[in-house]
Amino acid sequence: MKLLYFAWLRQKIGLGEETVSPPESASTPTALVDWLRTRGDGYALAFSDISAIKVAINQEFASFDDPISDGDEVAFFPPVTGG
Amino acid sequence: MKLLYFAWLRQKIGLGEETVSPPESASTPTALVDWLRTRGDGYALAFSDISAIKVAINQEFASFDDPISDGDEVAFFPPVTGG
Amino acid sequence: MAIRVQRPIFDIGVELSDLTADNPRIGGLCCFTGLVRDMNNGDAVATLTLEHYPGMTHKQLAKIEAEANERWALEASLIIHRYGTMLPEEPIVLVAAASAHRHDAFAACQFMMDYLKTDAPFWKVEDTDQGARWVDSRDSDATAKARWRDRES
Amino acid sequence: MAIRVQRPIFDIGVELSDLTADNPRIGGLCCFTGLVRDMNNGDAVATLTLEHYPGMTHKQLAKIEAEANERWALEASLIIHRYGTMLPEEPIVLVAAASAHRHDAFAACQFMMDYLKTDAPFWKVEDTDQGARWVDSRDSDATAKARWRDRES
């Protein structure tokens, strides 16, 4: 599973992109985040308040309860501020 | 009193600007138009339907009942179509 | 704040660049340009000619721009309106409003166009394949202006 | 219809002129440009840097532009969004909509900006005299977008 992090999430985690093999239980972004938090302080800090974060699955805005599986690209980022 | 005509009023009357000395009874645009209509077919045609015409007094939009006097500049024209 | 009533064509890029130059407080710039179309009411238009009331035009446009500047926090504003004879694709009018944030720029620009359409003494005559004819005013223009009376912004 | 996501600065005049060239059906062109301000929340901003999600950005902007073209009768539309580091007064984004009549051009342009502000994956970081900081999203942007859900145009 390909993961991407943007803006302050990228900074807190310390990388913008990684390929991971989460446990099968990580079948939604919420469950994936629970697993990611165990991977280090940067992750725990980045994902401390999930309400401040958006998720995209395969480059489309998604919900934290949507299903995800191994081939998906999952991106986490703060609310956008372009324009 | 200086009178100005624009767009199809100008064309029907055959001139864009004239200085006139109407009778004292022509104390509003409505009364002025009544007098103008007697001045020729072009005027009668141009002023046949007053509801299709706007009036400005001294370069400000005005009502046909507003007072006018000798030194005023009175303009008649159709609804504007710029932009 | 600037008003120009002129016969020559103008360059939109130059006008907008002049308007925002050396003002780093501007975060948003909204502009509208009206252009001559080659068809109107089903007939081909060869040229469009705009007549105006010189003594009144500048005064009315300045009043519209001043009211926009009263209603919204603008950093810069501009109205340019041409008169004379124009070909299809030529610009007729340029209205622009710049502000710290986009809402004020959009609202002020649309306000100025809506008021200009009913309050600026210009009249269009089209030279069409059916002959010359004066363009009729549109009821929708009065409606568009009236919308602003009842709202703050 | 055109979308561009690019690092280099763009020339508004050239873009608008290209957009309307050879289309005499266009009667109105509305455009909006967002520019870098030199102050934000009371602090001086030296540079603004935009990060984006390349795989998603073009897709989201194309979706926004397509929806604007479905809602309104547009003759042409354009979204250009820059990324990378910019100085105050530089343009960040250009959104333009051209139509036969002004209402469609104004509405489509504002619609595209409102959607872009909440749906296009860009993030701003400011280099200020208080250090670098990520710009917070504004509740007013979500409100501006929500307005479009309940209305036709």
XYZ file of C-alpha atoms in Angstrom, chain C residues 50-148:
99
model
C -21.406 52.965 -28.975
C -22.728 56.481 -28.494
C -22.538 58.153 -25.109
C -23.396 61.346 -23.226
C -19.938 62.796 -22.548
C -20.934 65.216 -19.790
C -22.727 62.507 -17.836
C -20.724 59.354 -18.515
C -17.665 60.056 -16.410
C -19.802 61.332 -13.551
C -21.968 58.194 -13.518
C -19.047 55.793 -13.745
C -17.236 57.631 -10.937
C -20.367 57.389 -8.785
C -20.599 53.620 -9.398
C -16.924 53.113 -8.583
C -17.185 55.264 -5.439
C -20.170 53.254 -4.206
C -18.294 49.990 -4.770
C -15.390 51.388 -2.753
C -17.779 52.338 0.045
C -19.404 48.904 0.150
C -16.251 46.785 -0.029
C -12.663 47.098 1.191
C -10.916 47.576 -2.137
C -7.226 48.174 -2.709
C -7.766 49.274 -6.312
C -10.568 49.607 -8.840
C -10.883 50.514 -12.490
C -13.570 51.119 -15.087
C -12.642 51.628 -18.746
C -15.469 52.050 -21.273
C -14.980 52.606 -24.978
C -17.203 54.462 -27.436
C -17.180 54.637 -31.240
C -17.231 51.780 -33.743
C -15.846 48.347 -32.886
C -15.417 44.989 -34.592
C -16.401 41.572 -33.225
C -13.935 40.244 -30.614
C -12.896 43.777 -29.597
C -13.269 44.656 -25.890
C -15.920 47.261 -25.042
C -15.543 47.607 -21.302
C -13.173 46.573 -18.536
C -14.157 46.559 -14.877
C -11.708 45.421 -12.217
C -11.609 45.304 -8.422
C -8.692 44.261 -6.230
C -8.864 43.493 -2.535
C -7.087 41.595 0.234
C -9.547 38.710 -0.133
C -11.464 37.309 -3.061
C -15.013 37.879 -1.879
C -14.747 41.667 -1.930
C -13.063 41.637 -5.345
C -15.748 39.425 -6.917
C -18.676 41.269 -5.351
C -17.374 44.752 -6.190
C -16.601 43.803 -9.792
C -20.047 42.309 -10.375
C -21.708 45.266 -8.607
C -19.914 47.769 -10.847
C -20.913 45.849 -14.006
C -24.549 45.535 -12.903
C -24.801 49.256 -12.150
C -22.927 50.258 -15.283
C -25.443 48.294 -17.369
C -28.349 50.412 -16.118
C -26.763 53.715 -15.062
C -23.992 54.563 -17.536
C -25.283 56.598 -20.496
C -24.110 54.448 -23.405
C -26.216 53.229 -26.317
C -25.336 50.472 -28.759
C -26.266 50.384 -32.419
C -25.490 47.226 -34.401
C -24.720 47.153 -38.072
C -26.251 43.782 -39.051
C -27.019 41.999 -42.302
C -30.617 43.197 -41.683
C -29.474 46.833 -41.461
C -28.556 49.067 -38.525
C -30.588 48.765 -35.348
C -30.446 50.099 -31.818
C -29.916 47.417 -29.201
C -32.820 47.120 -26.756
C -32.198 47.265 -23.039
C -32.724 43.995 -21.188
C -35.103 43.568 -18.252
C -32.549 41.203 -16.710
C -30.164 44.133 -16.302
C -32.602 46.019 -14.090
C -33.159 42.829 -12.088
C -29.421 42.289 -11.682
C -29.023 45.811 -10.313
C -32.017 45.520 -8.004
C -30.467 42.497 -6.275
C -27.817 44.752 -4.726
